[in-house]
Short mmCIF file of C-alpha atoms in Angstrom, two decimals:
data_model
loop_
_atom_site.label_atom_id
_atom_site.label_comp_id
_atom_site.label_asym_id
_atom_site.label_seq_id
_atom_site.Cartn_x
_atom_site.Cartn_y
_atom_site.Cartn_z
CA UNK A 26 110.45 89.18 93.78
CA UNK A 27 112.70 87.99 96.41
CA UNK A 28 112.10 84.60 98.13
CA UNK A 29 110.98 85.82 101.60
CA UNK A 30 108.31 87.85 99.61
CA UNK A 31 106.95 85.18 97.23
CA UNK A 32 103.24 84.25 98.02
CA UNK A 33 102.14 80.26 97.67
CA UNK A 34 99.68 80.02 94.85
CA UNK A 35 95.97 80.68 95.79
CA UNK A 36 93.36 78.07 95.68
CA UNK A 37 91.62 77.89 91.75
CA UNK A 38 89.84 74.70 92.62
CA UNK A 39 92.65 73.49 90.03
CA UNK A 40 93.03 69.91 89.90
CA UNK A 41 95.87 67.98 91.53
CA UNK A 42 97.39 65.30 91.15
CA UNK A 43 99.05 63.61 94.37
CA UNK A 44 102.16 60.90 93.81
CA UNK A 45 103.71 59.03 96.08
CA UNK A 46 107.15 58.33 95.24
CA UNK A 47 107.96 55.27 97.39
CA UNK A 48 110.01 51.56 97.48
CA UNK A 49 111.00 49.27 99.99
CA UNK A 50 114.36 49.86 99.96
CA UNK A 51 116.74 52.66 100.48
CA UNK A 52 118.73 54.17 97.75
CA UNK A 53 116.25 53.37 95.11
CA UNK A 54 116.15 57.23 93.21
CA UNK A 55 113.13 58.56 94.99
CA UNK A 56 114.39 61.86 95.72
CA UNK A 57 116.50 62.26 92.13
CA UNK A 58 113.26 61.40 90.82
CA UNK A 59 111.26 63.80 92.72
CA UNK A 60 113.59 66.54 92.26
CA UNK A 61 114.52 66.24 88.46
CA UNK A 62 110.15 65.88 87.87
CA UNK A 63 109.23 68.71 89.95
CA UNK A 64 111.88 71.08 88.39
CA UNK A 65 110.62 70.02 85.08
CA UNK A 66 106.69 70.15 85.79
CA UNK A 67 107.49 73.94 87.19
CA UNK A 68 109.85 74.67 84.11
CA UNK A 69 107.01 73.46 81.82
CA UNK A 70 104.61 76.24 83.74
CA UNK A 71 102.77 74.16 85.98
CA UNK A 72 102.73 74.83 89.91
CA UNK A 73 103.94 72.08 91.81
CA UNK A 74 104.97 71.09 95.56
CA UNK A 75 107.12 68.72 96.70
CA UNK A 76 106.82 67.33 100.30
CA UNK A 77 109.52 65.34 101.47
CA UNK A 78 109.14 62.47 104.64
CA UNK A 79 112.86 61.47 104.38
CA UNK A 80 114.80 62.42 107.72
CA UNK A 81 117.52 62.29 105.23
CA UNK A 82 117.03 65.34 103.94
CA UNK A 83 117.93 64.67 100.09
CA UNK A 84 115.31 66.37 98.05
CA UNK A 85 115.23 69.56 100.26
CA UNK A 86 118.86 69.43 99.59
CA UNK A 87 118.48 69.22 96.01
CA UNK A 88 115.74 71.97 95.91
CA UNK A 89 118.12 74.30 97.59
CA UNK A 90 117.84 73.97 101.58
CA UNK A 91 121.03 71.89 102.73
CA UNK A 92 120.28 71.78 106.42
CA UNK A 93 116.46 73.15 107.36
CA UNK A 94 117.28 72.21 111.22
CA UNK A 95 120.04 74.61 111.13
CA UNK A 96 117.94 77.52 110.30
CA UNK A 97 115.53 78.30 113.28
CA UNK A 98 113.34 80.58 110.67
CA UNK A 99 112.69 77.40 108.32
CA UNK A 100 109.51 75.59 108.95
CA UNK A 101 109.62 71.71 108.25
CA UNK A 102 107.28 68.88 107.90
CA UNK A 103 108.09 67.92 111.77
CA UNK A 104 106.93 71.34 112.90
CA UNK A 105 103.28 70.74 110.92
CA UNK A 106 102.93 67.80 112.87
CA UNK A 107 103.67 69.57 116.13
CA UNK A 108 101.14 72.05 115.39
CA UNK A 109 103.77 75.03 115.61
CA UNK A 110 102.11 75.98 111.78
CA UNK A 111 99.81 74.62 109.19
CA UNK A 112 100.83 72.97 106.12
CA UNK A 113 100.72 76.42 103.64
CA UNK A 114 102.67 78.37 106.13
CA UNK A 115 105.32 75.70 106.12
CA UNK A 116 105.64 76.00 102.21
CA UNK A 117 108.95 77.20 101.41
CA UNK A 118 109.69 78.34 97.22
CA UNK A 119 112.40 75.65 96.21
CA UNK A 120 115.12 77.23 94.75
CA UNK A 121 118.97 76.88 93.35
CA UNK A 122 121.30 76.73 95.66
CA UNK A 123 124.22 77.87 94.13
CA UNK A 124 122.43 81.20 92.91
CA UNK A 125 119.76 81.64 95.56
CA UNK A 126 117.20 82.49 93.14
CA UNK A 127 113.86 81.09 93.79
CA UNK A 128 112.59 78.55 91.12
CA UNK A 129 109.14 79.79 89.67
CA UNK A 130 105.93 77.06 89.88
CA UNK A 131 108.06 75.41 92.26
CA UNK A 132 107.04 75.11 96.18
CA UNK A 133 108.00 72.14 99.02
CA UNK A 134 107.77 71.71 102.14
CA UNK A 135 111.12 71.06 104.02
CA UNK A 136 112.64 67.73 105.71
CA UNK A 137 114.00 67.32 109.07
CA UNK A 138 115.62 64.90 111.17
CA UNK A 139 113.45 65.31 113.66
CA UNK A 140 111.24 63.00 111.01
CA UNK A 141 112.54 59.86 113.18
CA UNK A 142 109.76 60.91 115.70
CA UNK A 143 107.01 60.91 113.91
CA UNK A 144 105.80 57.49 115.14
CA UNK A 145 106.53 58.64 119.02
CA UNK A 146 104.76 62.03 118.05
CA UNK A 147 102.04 60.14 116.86
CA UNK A 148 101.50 57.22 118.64
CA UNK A 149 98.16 58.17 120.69
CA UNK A 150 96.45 59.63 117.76
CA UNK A 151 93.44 57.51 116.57
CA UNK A 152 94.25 55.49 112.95
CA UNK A 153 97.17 57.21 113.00
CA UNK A 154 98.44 56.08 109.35
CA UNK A 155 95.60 58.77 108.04
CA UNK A 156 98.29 61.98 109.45
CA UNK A 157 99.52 63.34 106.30
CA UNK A 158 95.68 62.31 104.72
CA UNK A 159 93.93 65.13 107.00
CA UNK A 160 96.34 67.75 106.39
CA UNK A 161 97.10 67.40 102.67
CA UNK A 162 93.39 68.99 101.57
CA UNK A 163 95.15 72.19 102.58
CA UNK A 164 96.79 72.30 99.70
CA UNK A 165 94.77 70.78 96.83
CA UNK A 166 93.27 73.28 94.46
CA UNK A 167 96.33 75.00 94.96
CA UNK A 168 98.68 73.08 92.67
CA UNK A 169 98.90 71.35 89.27
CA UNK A 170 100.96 68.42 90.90
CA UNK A 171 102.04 67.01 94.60
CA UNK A 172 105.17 65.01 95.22
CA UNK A 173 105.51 62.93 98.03
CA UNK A 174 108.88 61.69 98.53
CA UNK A 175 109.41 58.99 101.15
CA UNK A 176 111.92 57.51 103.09
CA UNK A 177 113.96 54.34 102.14
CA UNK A 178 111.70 52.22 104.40
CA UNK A 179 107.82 51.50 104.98
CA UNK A 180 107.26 53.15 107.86
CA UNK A 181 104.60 55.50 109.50
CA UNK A 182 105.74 58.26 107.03
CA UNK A 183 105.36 56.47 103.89
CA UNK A 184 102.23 54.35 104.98
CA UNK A 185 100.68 58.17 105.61
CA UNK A 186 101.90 58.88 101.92
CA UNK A 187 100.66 55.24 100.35
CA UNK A 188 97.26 56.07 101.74
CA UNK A 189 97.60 59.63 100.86
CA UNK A 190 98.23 59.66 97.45
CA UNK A 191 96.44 59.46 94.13
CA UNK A 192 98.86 57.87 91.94
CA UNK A 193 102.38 55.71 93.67
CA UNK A 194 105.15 55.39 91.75
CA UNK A 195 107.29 52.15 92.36
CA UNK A 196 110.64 53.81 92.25
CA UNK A 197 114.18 51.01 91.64
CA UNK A 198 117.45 50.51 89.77
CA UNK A 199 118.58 47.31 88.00
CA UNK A 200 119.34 45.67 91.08
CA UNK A 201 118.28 42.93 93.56
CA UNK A 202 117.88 44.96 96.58
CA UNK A 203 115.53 47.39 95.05
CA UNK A 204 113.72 45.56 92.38
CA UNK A 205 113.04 43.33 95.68
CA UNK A 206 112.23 46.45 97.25
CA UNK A 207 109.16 46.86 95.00
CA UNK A 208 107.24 43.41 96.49
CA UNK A 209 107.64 44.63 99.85
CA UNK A 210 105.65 47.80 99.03
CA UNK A 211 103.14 45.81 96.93
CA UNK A 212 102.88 43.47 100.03
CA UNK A 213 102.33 46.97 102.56
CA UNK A 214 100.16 48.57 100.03
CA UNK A 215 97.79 45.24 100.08
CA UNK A 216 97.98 45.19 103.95
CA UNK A 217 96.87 48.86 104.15
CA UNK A 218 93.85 48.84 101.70
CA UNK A 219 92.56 46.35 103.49
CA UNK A 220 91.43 49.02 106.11
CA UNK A 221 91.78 52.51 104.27
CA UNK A 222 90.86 51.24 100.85
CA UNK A 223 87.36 52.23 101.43
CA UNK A 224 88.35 55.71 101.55
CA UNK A 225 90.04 55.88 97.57
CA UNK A 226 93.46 54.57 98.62
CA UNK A 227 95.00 52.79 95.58
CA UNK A 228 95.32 49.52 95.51
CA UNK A 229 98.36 48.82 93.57
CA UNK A 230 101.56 50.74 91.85
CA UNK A 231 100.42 53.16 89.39
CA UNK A 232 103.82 53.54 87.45
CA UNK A 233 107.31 52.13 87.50
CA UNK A 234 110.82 54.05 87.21
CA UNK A 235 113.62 52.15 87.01
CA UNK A 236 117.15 54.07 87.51
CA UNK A 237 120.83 53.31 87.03
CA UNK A 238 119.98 51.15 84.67
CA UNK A 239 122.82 49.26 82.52
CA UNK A 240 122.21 49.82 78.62
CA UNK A 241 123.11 46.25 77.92
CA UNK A 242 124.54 42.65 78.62
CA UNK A 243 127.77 43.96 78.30
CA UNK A 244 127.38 46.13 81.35
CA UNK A 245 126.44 43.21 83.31
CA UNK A 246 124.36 40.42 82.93
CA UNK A 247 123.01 40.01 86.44
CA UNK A 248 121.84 43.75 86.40
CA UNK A 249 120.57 43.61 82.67
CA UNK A 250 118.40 39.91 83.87
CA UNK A 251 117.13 41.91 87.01
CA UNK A 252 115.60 44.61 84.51
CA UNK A 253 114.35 42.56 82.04
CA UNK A 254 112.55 40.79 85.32
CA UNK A 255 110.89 44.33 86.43
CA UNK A 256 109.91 44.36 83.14
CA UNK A 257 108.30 41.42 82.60
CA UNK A 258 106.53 41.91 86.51
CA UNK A 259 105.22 45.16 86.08
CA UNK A 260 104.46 45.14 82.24
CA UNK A 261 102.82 48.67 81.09
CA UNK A 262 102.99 50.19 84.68
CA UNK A 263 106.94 50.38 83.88
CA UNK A 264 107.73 53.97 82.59
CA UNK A 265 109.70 54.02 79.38
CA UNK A 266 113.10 55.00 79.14
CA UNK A 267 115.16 53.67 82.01
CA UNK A 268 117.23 56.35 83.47
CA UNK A 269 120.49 54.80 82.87
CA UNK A 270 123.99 54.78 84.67
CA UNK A 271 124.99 58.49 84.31
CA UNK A 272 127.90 59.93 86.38
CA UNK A 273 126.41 62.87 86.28
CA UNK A 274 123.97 62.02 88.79
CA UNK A 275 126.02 61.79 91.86
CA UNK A 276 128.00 64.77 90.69
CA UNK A 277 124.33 66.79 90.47
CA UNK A 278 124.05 65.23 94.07
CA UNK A 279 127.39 66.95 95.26
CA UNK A 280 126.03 70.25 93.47
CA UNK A 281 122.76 70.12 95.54
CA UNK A 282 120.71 70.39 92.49
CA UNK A 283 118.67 68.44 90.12
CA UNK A 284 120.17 66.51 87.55
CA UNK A 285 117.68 68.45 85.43
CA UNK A 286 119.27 71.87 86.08
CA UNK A 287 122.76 70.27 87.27
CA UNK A 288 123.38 69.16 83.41
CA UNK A 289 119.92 69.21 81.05
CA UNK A 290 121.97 67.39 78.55
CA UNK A 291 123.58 64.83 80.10
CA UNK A 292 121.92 61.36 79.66
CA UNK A 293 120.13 61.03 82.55
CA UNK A 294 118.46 64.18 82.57
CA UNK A 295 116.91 63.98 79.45
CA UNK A 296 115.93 60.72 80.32
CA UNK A 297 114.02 62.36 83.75
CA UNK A 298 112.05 64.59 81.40
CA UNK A 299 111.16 61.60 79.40
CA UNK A 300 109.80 60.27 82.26
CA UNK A 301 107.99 63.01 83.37
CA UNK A 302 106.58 63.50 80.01
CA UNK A 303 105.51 59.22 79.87
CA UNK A 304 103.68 59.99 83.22
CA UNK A 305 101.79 62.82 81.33
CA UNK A 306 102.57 65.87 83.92
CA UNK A 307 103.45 67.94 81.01
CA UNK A 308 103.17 67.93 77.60
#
């Protein structure tokens, strides 16, 4: 079956299961995350979709579309809001991009810079944070799990996302930028259940994942004290094992592919399906 062929799964009235993969601050692992989880939920024969809200680009990078701007025929996020197609005709298979062969369970919906609009694009629409909440019904029943991965920031894209999804994931490394990262998006998520909590918004993180993190004092005592903080915040909600400092992330990165397919034996990707398997998508 060649990708232009492949057919998004049918609605089963399946249950799904929406996270929101968000922080306060940029460079905190959300789309490493996203893509090493949703390679591994597909590879463990579950269907799963990842939409990313990062004008960035990274996970549709990693999931094999480098540049979905430069490709008039690609659909992206930006062109759901415009109205140019609905959400399942904008579902692209992921795929490796080195081989071009489509990766099976595994759908997303593309990036594009264009994403920087979205507040302009939006602006006279009536509670406005609720956009990606009326379109995402298109697609439940249709998949096991839902990714969300936001931008670095908490801004009209990830408040749709916060209020959107059914589990958020705190996502920071073993430093102070990000671990501070993580009060800013408690502090956003507080401001908005105050007005959307009525409608099944979560009210706090769900999970934890902590990346780059240093395996010890020796590595650094400022990083290994900011850790041991997290930990002692976010007790239980903190996802065992920390990813730790693996070069072979940014090398994956450079490859355009998850760390999960990049290198499954390196450190850090075992460590990803750890995670994946602590936050029960697969068994």
């Amino acid at each position: 079956m060649t990708i232009d062929t492949m057919t998004p799964p049918a609605d089963t009235g399946r249950k799904t299961r929406v996270l929101t993969l968000a922080s306060g601050s940029a460079g905190s692992g959300k789309s490493t995350l996203a893509a090493a989880l949703a390679e591994q939920t597909a590879a463990h024969g579950l269907t799963v979709c990842v939409i990313g809200l990062d004008r960035q680009r990274d996970v549709s990078r990693l999931l094999g579309y480098d540049d979905p701007d430069a490709d008039e025929e690609l659909p992206t996020l930006i062109d759901v809001v415009d109205g140019i197609c609905t959400l399942t005709e904008a579902l692209v298979p992921g795929r490796h991009s080195k081989t071009g062969e489509a990766i099976p369970g595994l759908w997303l919906v593309l990036e594009s810079g264009r994403l920087d609009t979205l507040s302009v694009k939006l602006a006279g629409v009536t509670a406005r944070e609720l956009w990606l909440f009326r379109l995402l019904p298109e697609l439940l029943g249709r998949f096991d799990v839902i990714l969300l991965d936001c931008p670095g920031n908490l801004d009209l894209g990830t408040q749709g996302a916060l209020i959107a999804g059914h589990e958020i994931v705190g996502c920071t490394k073993s430093q102070e930028k990000e671990a501070r990262g993580l009060t800013s998006l408690e502090d956003k998520i507080a401001e908005l259940y105050k007005s959307f909590g009525f409608m099944g918004m979560r009210d706090g993180l769900d999970w934890v994942v902590i990346g780059e993190g240093v395996t010890g004092v020796s590595q650094g005592k400022v990083y290994f004290d900011i850790e041991r903080q997290v930990r002692e915040a976010y007790g239980e909600l903190v996802v065992v094992p920390t990813v730790r400092d693996d070069v072979k992330v940014p090398e994956s990165y450079s490859a355009s592919l998850p760390i999960t397919l990049y290198n499954p034996k390196s450190e850090a990707a075992m460590a990803y399906v750890k995670v994946g398997r602590a936050m029960k998508l697969y068994g």
